[in-house]
CSV table of C-alpha atoms in Angstrom, one decimal:
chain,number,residue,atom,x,y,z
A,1,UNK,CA,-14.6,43.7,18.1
A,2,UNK,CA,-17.0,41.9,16.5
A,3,UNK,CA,-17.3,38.0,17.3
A,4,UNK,CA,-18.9,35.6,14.8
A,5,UNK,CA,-21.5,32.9,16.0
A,6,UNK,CA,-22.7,30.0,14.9
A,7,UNK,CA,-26.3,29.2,14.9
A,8,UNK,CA,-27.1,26.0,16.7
A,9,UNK,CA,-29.1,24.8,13.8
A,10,UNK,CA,-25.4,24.3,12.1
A,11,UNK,CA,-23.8,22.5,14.9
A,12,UNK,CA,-26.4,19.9,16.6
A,13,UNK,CA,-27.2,17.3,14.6
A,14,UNK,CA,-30.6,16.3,12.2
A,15,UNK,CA,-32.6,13.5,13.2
A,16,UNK,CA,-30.8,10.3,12.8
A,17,UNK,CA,-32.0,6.9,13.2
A,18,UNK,CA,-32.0,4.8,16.1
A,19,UNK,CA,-30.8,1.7,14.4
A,20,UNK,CA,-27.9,2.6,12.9
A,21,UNK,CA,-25.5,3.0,15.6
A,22,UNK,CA,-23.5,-0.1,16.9
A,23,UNK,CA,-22.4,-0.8,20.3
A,24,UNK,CA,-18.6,-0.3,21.0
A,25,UNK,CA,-18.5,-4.1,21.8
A,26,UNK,CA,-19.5,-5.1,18.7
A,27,UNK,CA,-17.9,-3.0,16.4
A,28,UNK,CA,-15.0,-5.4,15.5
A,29,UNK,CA,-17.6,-7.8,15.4
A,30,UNK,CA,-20.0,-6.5,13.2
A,31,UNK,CA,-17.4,-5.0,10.8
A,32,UNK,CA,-14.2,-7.4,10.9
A,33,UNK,CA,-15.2,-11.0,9.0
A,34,UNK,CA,-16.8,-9.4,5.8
A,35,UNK,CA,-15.4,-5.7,5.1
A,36,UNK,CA,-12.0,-3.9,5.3
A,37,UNK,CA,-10.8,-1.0,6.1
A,38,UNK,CA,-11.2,1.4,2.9
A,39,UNK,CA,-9.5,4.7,4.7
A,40,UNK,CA,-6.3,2.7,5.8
A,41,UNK,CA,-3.1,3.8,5.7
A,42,UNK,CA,-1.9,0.5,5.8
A,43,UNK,CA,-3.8,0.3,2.3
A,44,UNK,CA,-2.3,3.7,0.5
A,45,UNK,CA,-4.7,5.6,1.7
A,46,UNK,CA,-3.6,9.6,1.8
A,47,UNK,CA,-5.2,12.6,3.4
A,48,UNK,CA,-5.5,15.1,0.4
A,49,UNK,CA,-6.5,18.5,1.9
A,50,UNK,CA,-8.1,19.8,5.1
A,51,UNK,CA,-9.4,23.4,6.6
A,52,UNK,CA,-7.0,22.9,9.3
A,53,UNK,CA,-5.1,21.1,11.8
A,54,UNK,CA,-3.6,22.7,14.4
A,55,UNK,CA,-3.2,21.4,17.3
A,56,UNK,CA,-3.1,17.4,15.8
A,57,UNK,CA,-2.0,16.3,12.6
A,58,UNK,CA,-5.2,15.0,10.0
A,59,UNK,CA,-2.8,12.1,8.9
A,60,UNK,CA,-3.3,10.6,12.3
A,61,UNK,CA,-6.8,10.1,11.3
A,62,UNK,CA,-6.0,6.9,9.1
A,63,UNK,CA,-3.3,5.3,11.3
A,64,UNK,CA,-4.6,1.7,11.5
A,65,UNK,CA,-2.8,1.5,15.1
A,66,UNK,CA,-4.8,2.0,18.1
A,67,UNK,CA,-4.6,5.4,19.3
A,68,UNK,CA,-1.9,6.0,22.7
A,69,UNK,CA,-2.2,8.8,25.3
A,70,UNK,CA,1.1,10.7,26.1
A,71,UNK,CA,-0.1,13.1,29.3
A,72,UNK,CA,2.1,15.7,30.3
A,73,UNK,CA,3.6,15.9,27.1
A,74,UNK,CA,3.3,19.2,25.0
A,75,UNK,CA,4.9,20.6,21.7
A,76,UNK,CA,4.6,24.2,20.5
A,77,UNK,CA,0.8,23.7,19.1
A,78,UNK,CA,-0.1,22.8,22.7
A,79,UNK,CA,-0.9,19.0,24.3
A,80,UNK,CA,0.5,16.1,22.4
A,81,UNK,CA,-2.7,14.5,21.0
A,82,UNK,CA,-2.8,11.2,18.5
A,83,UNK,CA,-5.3,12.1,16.2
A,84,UNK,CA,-6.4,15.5,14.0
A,85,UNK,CA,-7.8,18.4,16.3
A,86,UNK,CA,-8.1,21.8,14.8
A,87,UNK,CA,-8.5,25.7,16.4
A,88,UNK,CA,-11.0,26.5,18.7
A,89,UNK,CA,-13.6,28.9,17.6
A,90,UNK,CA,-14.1,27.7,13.5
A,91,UNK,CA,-15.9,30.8,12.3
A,92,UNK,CA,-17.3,28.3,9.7
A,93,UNK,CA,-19.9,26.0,10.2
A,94,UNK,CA,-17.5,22.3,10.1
A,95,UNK,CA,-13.8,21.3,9.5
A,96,UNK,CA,-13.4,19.3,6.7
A,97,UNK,CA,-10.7,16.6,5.7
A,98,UNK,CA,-10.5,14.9,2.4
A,99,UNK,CA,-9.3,11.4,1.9
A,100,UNK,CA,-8.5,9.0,-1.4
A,101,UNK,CA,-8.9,5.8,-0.7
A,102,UNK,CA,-6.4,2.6,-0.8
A,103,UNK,CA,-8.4,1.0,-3.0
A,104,UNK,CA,-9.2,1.6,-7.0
A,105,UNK,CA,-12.5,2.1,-5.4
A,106,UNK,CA,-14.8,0.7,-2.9
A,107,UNK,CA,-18.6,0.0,-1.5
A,108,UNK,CA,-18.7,1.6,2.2
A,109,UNK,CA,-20.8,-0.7,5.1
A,110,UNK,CA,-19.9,1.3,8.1
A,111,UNK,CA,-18.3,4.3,9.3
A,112,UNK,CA,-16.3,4.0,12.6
A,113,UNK,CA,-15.4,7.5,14.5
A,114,UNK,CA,-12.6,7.0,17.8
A,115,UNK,CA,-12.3,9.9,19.8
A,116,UNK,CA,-10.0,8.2,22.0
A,117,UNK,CA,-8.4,10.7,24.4
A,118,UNK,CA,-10.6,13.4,23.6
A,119,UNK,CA,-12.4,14.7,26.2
A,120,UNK,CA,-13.7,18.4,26.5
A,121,UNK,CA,-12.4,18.7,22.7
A,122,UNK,CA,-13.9,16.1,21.2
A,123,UNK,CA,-15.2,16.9,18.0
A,124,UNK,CA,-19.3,16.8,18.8
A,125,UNK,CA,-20.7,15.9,15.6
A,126,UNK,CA,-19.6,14.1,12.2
A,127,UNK,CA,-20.9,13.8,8.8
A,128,UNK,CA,-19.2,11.7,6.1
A,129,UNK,CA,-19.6,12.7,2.1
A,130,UNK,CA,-18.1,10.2,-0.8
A,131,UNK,CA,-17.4,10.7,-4.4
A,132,UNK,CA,-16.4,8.3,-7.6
A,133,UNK,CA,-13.9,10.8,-9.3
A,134,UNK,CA,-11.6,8.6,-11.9
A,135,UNK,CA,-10.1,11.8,-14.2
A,136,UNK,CA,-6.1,11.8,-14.1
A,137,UNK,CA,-6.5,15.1,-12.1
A,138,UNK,CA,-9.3,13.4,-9.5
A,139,UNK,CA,-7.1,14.0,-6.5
A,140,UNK,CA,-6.6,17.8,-7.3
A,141,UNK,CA,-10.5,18.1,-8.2
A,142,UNK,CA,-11.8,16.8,-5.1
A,143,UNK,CA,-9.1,18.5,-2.7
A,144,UNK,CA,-10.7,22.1,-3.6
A,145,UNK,CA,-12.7,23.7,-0.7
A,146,UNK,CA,-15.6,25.0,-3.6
A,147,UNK,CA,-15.8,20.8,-5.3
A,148,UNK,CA,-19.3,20.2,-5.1
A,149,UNK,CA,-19.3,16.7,-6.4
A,150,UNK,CA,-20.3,15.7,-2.8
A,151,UNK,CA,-22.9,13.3,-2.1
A,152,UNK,CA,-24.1,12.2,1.4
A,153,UNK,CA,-22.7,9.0,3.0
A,154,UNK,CA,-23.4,9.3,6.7
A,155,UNK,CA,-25.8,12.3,7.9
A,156,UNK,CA,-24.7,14.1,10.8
A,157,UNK,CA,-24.3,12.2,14.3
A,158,UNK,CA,-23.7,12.9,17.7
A,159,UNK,CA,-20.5,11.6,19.1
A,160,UNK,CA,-18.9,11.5,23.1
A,161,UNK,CA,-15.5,11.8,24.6
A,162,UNK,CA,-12.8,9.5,24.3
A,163,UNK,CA,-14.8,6.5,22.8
A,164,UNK,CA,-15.1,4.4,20.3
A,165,UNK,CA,-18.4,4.9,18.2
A,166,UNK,CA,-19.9,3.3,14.8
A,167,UNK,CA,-23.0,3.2,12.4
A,168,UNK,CA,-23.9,1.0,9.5
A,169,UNK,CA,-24.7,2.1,6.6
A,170,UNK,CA,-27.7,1.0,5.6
A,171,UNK,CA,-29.4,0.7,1.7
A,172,UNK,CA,-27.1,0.6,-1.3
A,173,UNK,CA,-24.3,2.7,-1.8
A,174,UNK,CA,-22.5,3.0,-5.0
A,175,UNK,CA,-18.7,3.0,-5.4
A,176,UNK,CA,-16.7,5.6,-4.0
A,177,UNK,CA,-12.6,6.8,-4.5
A,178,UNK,CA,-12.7,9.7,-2.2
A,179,UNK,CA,-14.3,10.9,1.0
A,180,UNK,CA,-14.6,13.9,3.3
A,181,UNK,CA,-14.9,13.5,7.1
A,182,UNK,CA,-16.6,17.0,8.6
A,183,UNK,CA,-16.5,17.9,12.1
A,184,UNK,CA,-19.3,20.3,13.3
A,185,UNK,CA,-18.1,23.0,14.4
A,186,UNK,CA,-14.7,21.5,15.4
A,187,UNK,CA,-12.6,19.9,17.9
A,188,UNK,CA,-10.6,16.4,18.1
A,189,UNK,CA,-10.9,12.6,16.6
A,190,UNK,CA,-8.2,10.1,16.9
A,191,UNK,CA,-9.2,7.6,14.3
A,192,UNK,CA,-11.6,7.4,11.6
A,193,UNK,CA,-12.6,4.0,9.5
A,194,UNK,CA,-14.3,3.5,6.6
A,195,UNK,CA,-16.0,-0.4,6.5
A,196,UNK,CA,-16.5,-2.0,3.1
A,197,UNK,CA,-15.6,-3.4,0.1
A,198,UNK,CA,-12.5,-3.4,-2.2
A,199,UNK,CA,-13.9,-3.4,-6.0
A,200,UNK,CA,-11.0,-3.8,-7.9
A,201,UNK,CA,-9.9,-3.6,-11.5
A,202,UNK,CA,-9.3,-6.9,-12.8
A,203,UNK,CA,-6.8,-7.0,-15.7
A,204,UNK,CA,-8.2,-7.9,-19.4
A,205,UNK,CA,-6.1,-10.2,-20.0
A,206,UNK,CA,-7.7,-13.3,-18.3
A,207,UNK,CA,-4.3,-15.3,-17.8
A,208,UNK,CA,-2.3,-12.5,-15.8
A,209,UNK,CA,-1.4,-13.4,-13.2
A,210,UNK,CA,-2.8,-11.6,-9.8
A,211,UNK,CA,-2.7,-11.7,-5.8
A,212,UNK,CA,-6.4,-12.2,-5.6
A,213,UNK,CA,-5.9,-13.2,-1.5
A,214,UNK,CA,-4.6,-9.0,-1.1
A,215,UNK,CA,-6.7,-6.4,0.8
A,216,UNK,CA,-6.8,-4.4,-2.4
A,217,UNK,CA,-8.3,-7.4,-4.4
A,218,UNK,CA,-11.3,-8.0,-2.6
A,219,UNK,CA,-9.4,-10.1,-0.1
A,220,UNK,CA,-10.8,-10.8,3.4
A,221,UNK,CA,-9.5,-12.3,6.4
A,222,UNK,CA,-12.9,-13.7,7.9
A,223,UNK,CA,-11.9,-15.6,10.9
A,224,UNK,CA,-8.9,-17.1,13.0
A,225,UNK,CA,-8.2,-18.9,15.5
A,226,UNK,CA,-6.5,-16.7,17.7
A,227,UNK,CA,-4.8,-12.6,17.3
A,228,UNK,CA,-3.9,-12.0,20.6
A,229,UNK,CA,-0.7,-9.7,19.1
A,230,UNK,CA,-1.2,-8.9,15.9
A,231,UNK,CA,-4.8,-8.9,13.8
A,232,UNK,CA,-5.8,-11.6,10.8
A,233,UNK,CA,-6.0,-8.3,8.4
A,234,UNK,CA,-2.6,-7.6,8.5
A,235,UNK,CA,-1.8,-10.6,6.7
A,236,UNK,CA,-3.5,-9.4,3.3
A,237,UNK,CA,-1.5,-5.8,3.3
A,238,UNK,CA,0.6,-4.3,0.5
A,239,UNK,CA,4.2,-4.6,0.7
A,240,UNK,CA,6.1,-6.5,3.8
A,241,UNK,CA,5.5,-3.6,6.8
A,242,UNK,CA,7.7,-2.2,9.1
A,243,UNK,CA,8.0,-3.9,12.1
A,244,UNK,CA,6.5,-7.0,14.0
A,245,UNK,CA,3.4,-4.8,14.8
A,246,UNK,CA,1.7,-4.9,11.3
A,247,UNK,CA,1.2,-8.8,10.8
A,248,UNK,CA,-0.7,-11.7,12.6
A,249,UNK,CA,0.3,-12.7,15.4
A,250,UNK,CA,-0.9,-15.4,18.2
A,251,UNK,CA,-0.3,-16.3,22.0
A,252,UNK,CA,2.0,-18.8,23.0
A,253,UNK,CA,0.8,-22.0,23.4
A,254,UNK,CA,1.1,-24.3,26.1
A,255,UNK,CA,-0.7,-27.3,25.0
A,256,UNK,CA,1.3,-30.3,23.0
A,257,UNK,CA,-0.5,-30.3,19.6
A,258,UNK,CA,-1.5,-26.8,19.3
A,259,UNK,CA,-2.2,-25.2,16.2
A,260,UNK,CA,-3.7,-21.6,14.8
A,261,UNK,CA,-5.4,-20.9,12.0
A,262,UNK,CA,-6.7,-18.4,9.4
A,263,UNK,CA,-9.4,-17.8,7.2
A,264,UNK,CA,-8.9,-16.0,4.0
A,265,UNK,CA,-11.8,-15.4,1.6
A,266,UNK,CA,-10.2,-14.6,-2.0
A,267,UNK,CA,-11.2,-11.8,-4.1
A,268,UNK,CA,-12.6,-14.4,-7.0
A,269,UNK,CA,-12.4,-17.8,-7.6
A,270,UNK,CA,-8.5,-18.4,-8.1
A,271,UNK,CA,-6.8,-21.2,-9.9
A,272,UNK,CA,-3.7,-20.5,-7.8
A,273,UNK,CA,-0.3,-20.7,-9.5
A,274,UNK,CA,1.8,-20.0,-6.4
A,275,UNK,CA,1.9,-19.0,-2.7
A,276,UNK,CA,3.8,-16.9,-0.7
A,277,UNK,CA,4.4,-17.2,3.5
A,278,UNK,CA,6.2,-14.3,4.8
A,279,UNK,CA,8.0,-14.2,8.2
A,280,UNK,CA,9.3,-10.6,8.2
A,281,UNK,CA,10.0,-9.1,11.4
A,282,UNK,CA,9.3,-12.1,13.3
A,283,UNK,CA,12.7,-13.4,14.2
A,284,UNK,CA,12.5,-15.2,17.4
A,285,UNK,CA,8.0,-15.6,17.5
A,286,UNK,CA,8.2,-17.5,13.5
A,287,UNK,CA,6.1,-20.8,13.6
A,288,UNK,CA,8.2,-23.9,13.3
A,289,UNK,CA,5.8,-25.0,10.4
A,290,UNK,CA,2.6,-24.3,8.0
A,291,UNK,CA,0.2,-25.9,6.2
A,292,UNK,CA,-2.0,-24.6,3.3
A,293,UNK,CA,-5.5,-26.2,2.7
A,294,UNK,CA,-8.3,-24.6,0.2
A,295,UNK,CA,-11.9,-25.0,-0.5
A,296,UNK,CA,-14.5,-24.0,-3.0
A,297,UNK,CA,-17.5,-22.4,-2.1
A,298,UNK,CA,-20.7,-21.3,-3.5
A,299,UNK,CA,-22.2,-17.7,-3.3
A,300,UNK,CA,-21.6,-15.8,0.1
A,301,UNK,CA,-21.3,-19.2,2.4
A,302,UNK,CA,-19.3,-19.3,5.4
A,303,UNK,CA,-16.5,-22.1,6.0
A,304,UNK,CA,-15.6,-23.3,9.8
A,305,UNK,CA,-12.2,-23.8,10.3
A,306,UNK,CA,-13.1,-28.0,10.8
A,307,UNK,CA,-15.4,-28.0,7.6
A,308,UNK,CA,-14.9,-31.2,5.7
A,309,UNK,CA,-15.1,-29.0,2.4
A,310,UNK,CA,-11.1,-27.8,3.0
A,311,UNK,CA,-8.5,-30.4,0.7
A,312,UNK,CA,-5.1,-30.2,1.4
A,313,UNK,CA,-2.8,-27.6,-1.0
A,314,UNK,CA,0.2,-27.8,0.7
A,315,UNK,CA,1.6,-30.2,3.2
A,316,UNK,CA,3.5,-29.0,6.4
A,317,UNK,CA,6.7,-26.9,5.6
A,318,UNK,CA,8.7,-25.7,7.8
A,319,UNK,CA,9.5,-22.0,8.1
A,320,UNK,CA,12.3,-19.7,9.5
A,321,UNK,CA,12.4,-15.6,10.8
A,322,UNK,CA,12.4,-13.0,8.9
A,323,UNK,CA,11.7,-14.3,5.0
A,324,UNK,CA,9.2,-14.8,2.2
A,325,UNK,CA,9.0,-18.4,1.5
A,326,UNK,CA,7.8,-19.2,-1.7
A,327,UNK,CA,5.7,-22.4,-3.3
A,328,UNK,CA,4.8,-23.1,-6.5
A,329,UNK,CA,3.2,-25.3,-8.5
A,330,UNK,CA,5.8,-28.3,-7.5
A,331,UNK,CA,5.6,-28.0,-4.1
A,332,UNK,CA,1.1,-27.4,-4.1
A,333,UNK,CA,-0.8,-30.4,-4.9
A,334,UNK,CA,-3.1,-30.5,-8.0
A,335,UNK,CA,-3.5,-27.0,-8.2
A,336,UNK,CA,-3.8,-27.4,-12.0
A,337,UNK,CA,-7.0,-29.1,-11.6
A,338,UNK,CA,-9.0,-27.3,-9.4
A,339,UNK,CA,-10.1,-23.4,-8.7
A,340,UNK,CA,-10.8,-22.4,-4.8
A,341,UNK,CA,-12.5,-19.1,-2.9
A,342,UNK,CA,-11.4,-19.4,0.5
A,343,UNK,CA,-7.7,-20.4,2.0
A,344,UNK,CA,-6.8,-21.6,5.2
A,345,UNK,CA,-3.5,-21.1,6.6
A,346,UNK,CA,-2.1,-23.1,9.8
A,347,UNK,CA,1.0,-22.3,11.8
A,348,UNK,CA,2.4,-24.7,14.2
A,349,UNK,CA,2.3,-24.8,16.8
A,350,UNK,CA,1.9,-20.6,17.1
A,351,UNK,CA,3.9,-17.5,16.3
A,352,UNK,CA,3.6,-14.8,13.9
A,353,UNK,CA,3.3,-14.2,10.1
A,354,UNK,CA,3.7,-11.1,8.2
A,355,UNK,CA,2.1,-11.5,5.0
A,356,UNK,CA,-0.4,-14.7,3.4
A,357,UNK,CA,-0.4,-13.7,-0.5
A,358,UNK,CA,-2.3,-16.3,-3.1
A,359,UNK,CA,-1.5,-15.8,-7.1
A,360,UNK,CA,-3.3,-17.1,-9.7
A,361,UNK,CA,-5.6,-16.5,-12.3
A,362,UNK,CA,-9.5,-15.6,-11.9
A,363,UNK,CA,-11.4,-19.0,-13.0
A,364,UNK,CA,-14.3,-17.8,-15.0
C-alpha cells in the first residue's frame, strides 16, 4: 500500500518575526481595552465549512468560554476534547476552517490561538487568511474548498501544547467579513480569537435611533474596576444571554462604601436618547443601585475612572434580579443638550449586570 507524505517544507513554518508574538500574560492585556473579539460566538459569529473534524467539533473553536478538561471521558470519535481536532494522517498539506464574522465587517489587531488541553495533538502550526466578501451569496462563495479570494492575515507560526499563544498584527489591514484558520498538517486547538475592530454600517438616516454602546457598533468596554466572575465585554453583547455566566460580574465586597465601575467607549459620539440596565440571570448577586455618568472626549484619549471630565447622566436608581430597566429622557439629566463618547456605569455596592446598552443618535 502506498502511504502519502508530506514534505517538511509544507508543515514547519516560514520565517516569522520575532516581535510579533505576545506573552501569555499579557495577552488580555494587550488585546482587552481597545479591540473585541471579531470571531465570537457570543457576537453571531458561525463556522461555515471545514475539511474536517473528527474527533472535536470546529464550532468549539469560537466559544467565548474558557476551554474545560473532561479526562477519562470518551465518546464514539475517541477522548472528549473542547475544541476542533481532526484525523490523524491529513494527506493534504493543512486543515482548514472557514468563519463569518459577528460583525458587518471588521479591522483585525491580533490573532489569539489556545491549545488548551492539547498535548501530543496539538495542532503545530497555524496560518490565518481574511476576505471582504459582501454579495448576497458571500457565505456560500467563501465556504468552497477551490475560493481563491484568500489574502494573507497571519503567516504561518509555530504553536505548543496546551497554551495560550498570540501575535499582533502589525501594518494596516483592510476590512474583512470572513476568515480561514489552517492548521499544518493537522491536529487539535481549543479556542481561536480574532482582536479588532467592529466597522459598522451606520444607518442613512441620521435621526435613527441606534445602540452605539453594542459590541457590534464599535462598542468597547475599556476598563473596570473589578471582573472577578464575569468579564466587562459581556456587558456590550447582543441579546440578553443564557445564564449568569455571559455578563459582568464582581466580587463581593466587604468594605462600607464600596463601589464598581465600568468603562464603556461608544461606537461614535452619541446624543443618547435612552439607557437600558439589565439584570438577567442575576437573581440573588443584582446590585442594590447604579449610577450613569458620561463624558466627551477628543480623538483616541483615555478616561480614568476619577477623571473630573465625567458629569452626572443619571442619579442613583435602584435595581432588582433578573430585568431590563429602562431610562429615558425623564429620568437622564440634560441629555438634550449635550453629545458624549465614553459611559461609565457604577453598581453599588457590587453584583452583577447582564447587559449596559446606550441609544441615541450619532452627533455629527
Amino acid at each position: 500500500m502506498d502511504i502519502q507524505t508530506l514534505s517538511p517544507e509544507l508543515v514547519l513554518p516560514a520565517e516569522q518575526p520575532l516581535d510579533d508574538a505576545v506573552s501569555s500574560e499579557l495577552i488580555d492585556k494587550t488585546f482587552s481595552s481597545d479591540c473585541i473579539d471579531l470571531a465570537s460566538a457570543a457576537l453571531t459569529s458561525r463556522i461555515l465549512a471545514f475539511s474536517d473534524e473528527f474527533f472535536a467539533n470546529a464550532s468549539n473553536l469560537i466559544n467565548p468560554r474558557v476551554p474545560i478538561h473532561r479526562p477519562g471521558v470518551f465518546v464514539p470519535s475517541g477522548a472528549w476534547y473542547d475544541g476542533w481536532e481532526t484525523r490523524r494522517h491529513n494527506t493534504e498539506p493543512f486543515d482548514w476552517v472557514v468563519i463569518r464574522l459577528g460583525v458587518a465587517s471588521g479591522r483585525p489587531k491580533g490573532v489569539e490561538i489556545n491549545t488548551a488541553f492539547f498535548n501530543g495533538n496539538e495542532a503545530p502550526v497555524i496560518s490565518v487568511d481574511g476576505c471582504y466578501e459582501t454579495a448576497e451569496d458571500a457565505d456560500n462563495l467563501v465556504a468552497e474548498k477551490g475560493f481563491n479570494g484568500w489574502s494573507e492575515v497571519l503567516g504561518k507560526r509555530s504553536c505548543g501544547p496546551s497554551q495560550r499563544q498570540a501575535w499582533k498584527l502589525e501594518g494596516t489591514h483592510g476590512s474583512l467579513t470572513h476568515v480561514r484558520l489552517r492548521m499544518w498538517p493537522d491536529g487539535g486547538i481549543a479556542r481561536f480569537r480574532l482582536y479588532g475592530d467592529a466597522v459598522p454600517v451606520w444607518p442613512s438616516d441620521l435621526t435613527q435611533e441606534v445602540e452605539l454602546s453594542a459590541a457590534v457598533m464599535g462598542g468597547i468596554a475599556e476598563s473596570c474596576s473589578d471582573q472577578h466572575f464575569g468579564g466587562k465585554e459581556n456587558l456590550l453583547l447582543p441579546g440578553r444571554g443564557v445564564d449568569m455566566g455571559d455578563g459582568w460580574e464582581t466580587k463581593r465586597s466587604r468594605v462600607e462604601g464600596h463601589t464598581d465601575w465600568v468603562i464603556v467607549k461608544l461606537g461614535a459620539r452619541t446624543k443618547v436618547s435612552r439607557i437600558v440596565i439589565d439584570t438577567a440571570h442575576f437573581r440573588g448577586n443584582f446590585p442594590q443601585g447604579v449610577r450613569v455618568e458620561a463624558a466627551k472626549l477628543e480623538g483616541n484619549n483615555v478616561v480614568a475612572h476619577d477623571d473630573p471630565a465625567w458629569s452626572e447622566l443619571l442619579p442613583v436608581h435602584k435595581v432588582g434580579p433578573d430585568q431590563a430597566f429602562e431610562f429615558g429622557k425623564d429620568t437622564l439629566l440634560k441629555v438634550e443638550e449635550r453629545d458624549f463618547t465614553h459611559m461609565k456605569l457604577t453598581i453599588i455596592p457590587d453584583g452583577g449586570v447582564k447587559r449596559f446598552r446606550v441609544f441615541g443618535t450619532r452627533a455629527l
